């Protein structure tokens, strides 16, 4: 008989590619993870993982089992949801991870809505970049992620997750007031090809949006200054250190002295924000109201 606990470990190893990283995500020791993998191999009668210099990869048998693992774990999430519904779970705690702007845009308004509609549900919020929250959901560190689409992110068809689209927002060009395009109604990105750029670090989903937008305009941005804090990005632009693309919502309430904000000419680069939970958990009586509240406030914004 295969133990579901060991399937969690197999999926974590597949996601993180090393025993050490999987152990850290699961709050286990590497030796404990290795022991559980060995026990799983004994239960199945197949070698499931191969260790190499670059980490761990699944064998063909391991890949077969992983496909069933997604279905089994999703069904267990549904079982927990139905049992919670059976016991009329109207009070409890839901953990949620979101990037900072998402907290301001939808998470905080959703909490205010829940305080009226479901006062028994307590939401604990953690600030996490858009590319960090999805692994936190998969590793069961949080229940809900508010995340951003990015290259390499699990897609809407990923068997491990359920996606709930929330909103999409454009990026605007931010240039110093002394910039040659400061008086333009719209900024053609191609005209910024030779400028120094300010932007998020690689790995941040917004970095991907900026780089892809510039590539579509025919150039690679010369990123001279890096910060994941858009207030710092705007401050550097106001000091004439370069130009930037910034999500429109991140500019709300910000001191824009010294810069000019203009829409991008043509199709604006856009980031798409969604909520995600482990597949099967979307019907949980504590999680469902949170998802509904996020979706409701997103349509208002």
Short mmCIF file of C-alpha atoms in Angstrom, two decimals:
data_model
loop_
_atom_site.label_atom_id
_atom_site.label_comp_id
_atom_site.label_asym_id
_atom_site.label_seq_id
_atom_site.Cartn_x
_atom_site.Cartn_y
_atom_site.Cartn_z
CA UNK A 1 0.00 0.00 0.00
CA UNK A 2 1.37 3.41 -1.01
CA UNK A 3 1.29 6.05 1.73
CA UNK A 4 -0.03 9.46 0.63
CA UNK A 5 2.57 11.17 2.84
CA UNK A 6 5.30 9.70 0.64
CA UNK A 7 3.55 10.95 -2.48
CA UNK A 8 3.83 14.49 -1.08
CA UNK A 9 7.56 13.90 -0.75
CA UNK A 10 7.87 12.53 -4.28
CA UNK A 11 6.14 15.61 -5.69
CA UNK A 12 8.29 17.97 -3.65
CA UNK A 13 11.45 16.28 -4.97
CA UNK A 14 10.11 16.54 -8.52
CA UNK A 15 9.31 20.23 -8.01
CA UNK A 16 12.56 21.24 -6.31
CA UNK A 17 14.98 18.88 -8.11
CA UNK A 18 17.14 18.26 -5.04
CA UNK A 19 16.55 16.32 -1.84
CA UNK A 20 17.92 19.20 0.23
CA UNK A 21 15.54 21.77 -1.28
CA UNK A 22 12.56 19.42 -0.97
CA UNK A 23 13.44 18.72 2.65
CA UNK A 24 13.61 22.45 3.42
CA UNK A 25 10.21 23.04 1.80
CA UNK A 26 8.66 20.18 3.79
CA UNK A 27 10.42 21.06 7.07
CA UNK A 28 12.14 17.68 7.10
CA UNK A 29 15.76 16.62 7.17
CA UNK A 30 17.36 15.45 3.90
CA UNK A 31 17.92 12.04 5.47
CA UNK A 32 14.22 11.77 6.31
CA UNK A 33 13.29 12.61 2.72
CA UNK A 34 15.76 10.02 1.41
CA UNK A 35 14.36 7.40 3.79
CA UNK A 36 10.80 8.09 2.66
CA UNK A 37 11.80 7.87 -1.00
CA UNK A 38 13.49 4.55 -0.34
CA UNK A 39 10.36 3.30 1.44
CA UNK A 40 8.20 4.45 -1.49
CA UNK A 41 10.45 2.58 -3.91
CA UNK A 42 10.07 -0.52 -1.77
CA UNK A 43 6.28 -0.09 -1.71
CA UNK A 44 6.06 0.27 -5.49
CA UNK A 45 8.78 -2.19 -6.41
CA UNK A 46 10.36 0.36 -8.76
CA UNK A 47 13.29 2.72 -8.73
CA UNK A 48 11.69 6.16 -8.76
CA UNK A 49 14.57 8.66 -8.61
CA UNK A 50 18.09 8.94 -9.92
CA UNK A 51 20.68 11.09 -8.20
CA UNK A 52 23.30 12.96 -10.19
CA UNK A 53 25.75 15.83 -9.90
CA UNK A 54 23.03 18.34 -10.77
CA UNK A 55 20.42 16.98 -8.38
CA UNK A 56 17.63 14.42 -8.56
CA UNK A 57 15.46 13.46 -11.50
CA UNK A 58 12.59 11.02 -11.74
CA UNK A 59 12.94 7.73 -13.57
CA UNK A 60 10.26 6.76 -16.11
CA UNK A 61 8.53 4.82 -13.33
CA UNK A 62 8.76 7.89 -11.12
CA UNK A 63 7.15 10.03 -13.82
CA UNK A 64 4.28 7.54 -14.09
CA UNK A 65 3.74 7.64 -10.35
CA UNK A 66 3.97 11.44 -10.32
CA UNK A 67 1.09 11.68 -12.78
CA UNK A 68 -1.06 9.58 -10.44
CA UNK A 69 0.23 11.58 -7.47
CA UNK A 70 -1.32 14.79 -8.81
CA UNK A 71 -4.71 13.06 -9.08
CA UNK A 72 -4.47 11.37 -5.68
CA UNK A 73 -3.45 14.53 -3.82
CA UNK A 74 -6.14 16.57 -5.56
CA UNK A 75 -8.74 14.00 -4.51
CA UNK A 76 -7.48 14.13 -0.92
CA UNK A 77 -7.89 17.92 -0.99
CA UNK A 78 -11.48 17.42 -2.16
CA UNK A 79 -12.07 14.90 0.63
CA UNK A 80 -10.82 17.39 3.22
CA UNK A 81 -13.05 20.07 1.68
CA UNK A 82 -16.15 17.85 1.83
CA UNK A 83 -15.42 16.76 5.40
CA UNK A 84 -14.97 20.37 6.43
CA UNK A 85 -18.25 21.24 4.71
CA UNK A 86 -19.96 18.34 6.49
CA UNK A 87 -18.88 19.71 9.85
CA UNK A 88 -20.12 23.17 8.73
CA UNK A 89 -16.70 24.72 9.02
CA UNK A 90 -17.56 28.40 9.11
CA UNK A 91 -14.66 29.47 11.33
CA UNK A 92 -10.95 28.98 10.94
CA UNK A 93 -7.74 30.36 9.50
CA UNK A 94 -6.68 30.59 5.84
CA UNK A 95 -3.10 31.49 4.96
CA UNK A 96 -2.49 33.58 1.84
CA UNK A 97 0.67 34.75 0.08
CA UNK A 98 0.65 37.72 -2.29
CA UNK A 99 3.02 40.26 -3.81
CA UNK A 100 2.81 43.75 -2.29
CA UNK A 101 0.73 45.47 -4.99
CA UNK A 102 -1.68 42.55 -5.04
CA UNK A 103 -2.17 42.98 -1.30
CA UNK A 104 -3.19 46.58 -1.88
CA UNK A 105 -5.29 45.89 -4.97
CA UNK A 106 -7.34 42.85 -3.97
CA UNK A 107 -6.20 41.16 -0.75
CA UNK A 108 -6.86 44.02 1.68
CA UNK A 109 -10.27 44.86 0.12
CA UNK A 110 -11.14 41.14 0.18
CA UNK A 111 -10.32 40.98 3.90
CA UNK A 112 -12.63 43.92 4.54
CA UNK A 113 -15.37 42.16 2.57
CA UNK A 114 -14.85 38.90 4.48
CA UNK A 115 -15.08 40.72 7.80
CA UNK A 116 -18.69 41.50 6.86
CA UNK A 117 -19.69 38.33 4.99
CA UNK A 118 -17.70 35.62 6.83
CA UNK A 119 -16.48 37.01 10.17
CA UNK A 120 -15.44 33.57 11.38
CA UNK A 121 -12.73 33.27 8.73
CA UNK A 122 -9.35 34.70 9.68
CA UNK A 123 -6.86 35.29 6.84
CA UNK A 124 -3.16 35.44 7.61
CA UNK A 125 -1.30 37.30 4.84
CA UNK A 126 2.34 36.91 3.87
CA UNK A 127 4.16 39.23 1.47
CA UNK A 128 5.80 37.12 -1.25
CA UNK A 129 6.93 37.96 -4.76
CA UNK A 130 4.72 36.73 -7.59
CA UNK A 131 7.05 33.84 -8.42
CA UNK A 132 7.45 32.70 -4.80
CA UNK A 133 3.82 32.22 -3.75
CA UNK A 134 2.99 29.29 -6.07
CA UNK A 135 5.74 27.04 -4.65
CA UNK A 136 4.48 28.01 -1.17
CA UNK A 137 1.01 26.68 -2.09
CA UNK A 138 2.42 23.48 -3.58
CA UNK A 139 4.61 22.94 -0.51
CA UNK A 140 1.55 23.48 1.74
CA UNK A 141 3.13 26.49 3.42
CA UNK A 142 0.06 28.58 2.52
CA UNK A 143 -3.46 27.81 1.31
CA UNK A 144 -3.90 30.53 -1.32
CA UNK A 145 -1.51 32.43 -3.59
CA UNK A 146 -2.16 35.69 -5.39
CA UNK A 147 0.39 35.43 -8.17
CA UNK A 148 1.43 36.80 -11.54
CA UNK A 149 1.86 34.93 -14.81
CA UNK A 150 5.53 34.57 -15.70
CA UNK A 151 7.77 32.45 -17.87
CA UNK A 152 8.08 29.01 -16.35
CA UNK A 153 5.07 29.41 -14.04
CA UNK A 154 2.66 26.48 -13.69
CA UNK A 155 -0.08 27.08 -16.26
CA UNK A 156 -3.84 27.04 -15.81
CA UNK A 157 -3.85 23.40 -16.96
CA UNK A 158 -1.34 22.30 -14.31
CA UNK A 159 -2.85 19.26 -12.53
CA UNK A 160 -1.55 20.43 -9.16
CA UNK A 161 -3.32 23.80 -9.05
CA UNK A 162 -6.65 25.53 -9.67
CA UNK A 163 -6.36 29.06 -11.12
CA UNK A 164 -8.89 31.85 -10.59
CA UNK A 165 -8.21 34.88 -12.85
CA UNK A 166 -8.41 38.18 -10.96
CA UNK A 167 -7.28 41.13 -13.07
CA UNK A 168 -4.87 42.33 -15.74
CA UNK A 169 -3.13 45.69 -15.70
CA UNK A 170 -0.88 47.54 -18.13
CA UNK A 171 2.63 48.81 -17.51
CA UNK A 172 3.24 52.51 -18.08
CA UNK A 173 6.48 54.15 -19.16
CA UNK A 174 8.17 56.23 -16.45
CA UNK A 175 10.75 58.73 -17.73
CA UNK A 176 12.50 61.72 -16.13
CA UNK A 177 10.83 65.10 -16.67
CA UNK A 178 13.91 66.12 -18.66
CA UNK A 179 13.62 63.17 -21.03
CA UNK A 180 13.24 63.87 -24.74
CA UNK A 181 9.89 61.99 -24.77
CA UNK A 182 8.46 63.64 -21.66
CA UNK A 183 5.99 65.67 -23.74
CA UNK A 184 4.79 62.73 -25.84
CA UNK A 185 1.21 61.52 -25.37
CA UNK A 186 2.41 57.92 -25.66
CA UNK A 187 5.89 56.43 -25.50
CA UNK A 188 7.06 54.05 -28.28
CA UNK A 189 9.26 51.48 -26.55
CA UNK A 190 11.60 51.27 -29.54
CA UNK A 191 12.53 54.92 -28.88
CA UNK A 192 13.97 53.87 -25.50
CA UNK A 193 16.37 51.27 -26.92
CA UNK A 194 19.48 53.32 -26.20
CA UNK A 195 18.44 54.57 -22.74
CA UNK A 196 19.68 53.12 -19.47
CA UNK A 197 16.92 51.13 -17.77
CA UNK A 198 15.77 50.61 -14.18
CA UNK A 199 13.85 47.45 -13.35
CA UNK A 200 13.23 44.46 -11.10
CA UNK A 201 15.77 41.71 -10.59
CA UNK A 202 15.72 38.59 -12.80
CA UNK A 203 13.33 36.09 -11.26
CA UNK A 204 10.75 38.75 -10.48
CA UNK A 205 7.77 38.23 -12.85
CA UNK A 206 7.78 41.95 -13.67
CA UNK A 207 11.34 41.59 -14.94
CA UNK A 208 10.03 39.10 -17.52
CA UNK A 209 7.28 41.51 -18.59
CA UNK A 210 9.76 44.34 -19.12
CA UNK A 211 12.30 42.24 -21.00
CA UNK A 212 9.68 40.59 -23.22
CA UNK A 213 8.10 43.97 -24.07
CA UNK A 214 11.47 45.36 -25.08
CA UNK A 215 12.30 42.24 -27.10
CA UNK A 216 9.01 42.64 -28.97
CA UNK A 217 10.05 46.24 -29.67
CA UNK A 218 13.31 44.96 -31.16
CA UNK A 219 15.92 45.45 -28.45
CA UNK A 220 17.34 44.17 -25.18
CA UNK A 221 16.99 46.72 -22.35
CA UNK A 222 20.27 47.88 -20.82
CA UNK A 223 19.38 47.37 -17.16
CA UNK A 224 21.80 49.51 -15.19
CA UNK A 225 19.84 49.71 -11.92
CA UNK A 226 17.83 46.97 -10.23
CA UNK A 227 15.21 47.03 -7.48
CA UNK A 228 12.06 45.02 -6.75
CA UNK A 229 10.63 48.08 -4.97
CA UNK A 230 8.84 50.29 -7.50
CA UNK A 231 9.19 53.32 -5.23
CA UNK A 232 12.94 52.93 -5.60
CA UNK A 233 12.56 52.49 -9.37
CA UNK A 234 10.59 55.74 -9.64
CA UNK A 235 13.02 57.55 -7.35
CA UNK A 236 15.93 56.54 -9.58
CA UNK A 237 14.04 57.67 -12.67
CA UNK A 238 13.37 61.04 -11.00
CA UNK A 239 17.14 61.34 -10.47
CA UNK A 240 17.58 60.97 -14.25
CA UNK A 241 19.20 57.54 -13.78
CA UNK A 242 17.16 55.88 -16.50
CA UNK A 243 13.73 54.87 -17.76
CA UNK A 244 11.37 52.16 -16.56
CA UNK A 245 8.14 50.27 -17.10
CA UNK A 246 5.98 50.10 -13.97
CA UNK A 247 2.59 48.42 -13.35
CA UNK A 248 -0.09 51.08 -13.27
CA UNK A 249 -1.42 50.06 -9.85
CA UNK A 250 2.06 50.35 -8.32
CA UNK A 251 2.09 54.05 -9.21
CA UNK A 252 -1.05 54.85 -7.23
CA UNK A 253 -0.37 57.23 -4.37
CA UNK A 254 3.34 57.40 -5.22
CA UNK A 255 5.38 60.61 -5.25
CA UNK A 256 5.91 61.21 -8.97
CA UNK A 257 7.87 64.43 -8.61
CA UNK A 258 10.62 64.48 -11.21
CA UNK A 259 9.10 61.89 -13.54
CA UNK A 260 6.49 61.72 -16.26
CA UNK A 261 4.18 58.71 -16.58
CA UNK A 262 2.93 57.92 -20.07
CA UNK A 263 1.06 54.96 -21.62
CA UNK A 264 3.04 52.79 -24.00
CA UNK A 265 2.34 53.29 -27.69
CA UNK A 266 0.62 50.28 -29.25
CA UNK A 267 -0.07 47.10 -27.28
CA UNK A 268 0.94 47.81 -23.70
CA UNK A 269 2.89 45.19 -21.75
CA UNK A 270 0.53 43.63 -19.22
CA UNK A 271 0.72 41.52 -16.12
CA UNK A 272 -2.07 39.06 -15.40
CA UNK A 273 -2.88 38.34 -11.79
CA UNK A 274 -4.65 35.24 -10.52
CA UNK A 275 -5.37 33.35 -7.34
CA UNK A 276 -4.27 29.73 -7.03
CA UNK A 277 -4.96 26.88 -4.64
CA UNK A 278 -4.03 23.23 -4.61
CA UNK A 279 -6.36 21.44 -6.99
CA UNK A 280 -9.30 20.06 -5.08
CA UNK A 281 -9.09 22.66 -2.29
CA UNK A 282 -11.15 25.28 -4.13
CA UNK A 283 -14.35 23.87 -2.60
CA UNK A 284 -13.14 23.99 1.01
CA UNK A 285 -15.67 25.96 3.08
CA UNK A 286 -12.94 28.22 4.47
CA UNK A 287 -11.05 28.71 1.21
CA UNK A 288 -14.07 29.17 -1.11
CA UNK A 289 -15.24 32.42 0.55
CA UNK A 290 -11.72 33.82 0.31
CA UNK A 291 -11.55 33.05 -3.41
CA UNK A 292 -15.01 34.53 -3.95
CA UNK A 293 -14.06 37.70 -2.08
CA UNK A 294 -10.87 38.09 -4.13
CA UNK A 295 -12.79 37.65 -7.38
CA UNK A 296 -15.51 40.08 -6.28
CA UNK A 297 -13.17 42.93 -5.38
CA UNK A 298 -11.08 42.31 -8.50
CA UNK A 299 -14.10 43.01 -10.71
CA UNK A 300 -14.70 46.28 -8.85
CA UNK A 301 -11.09 47.40 -9.37
#
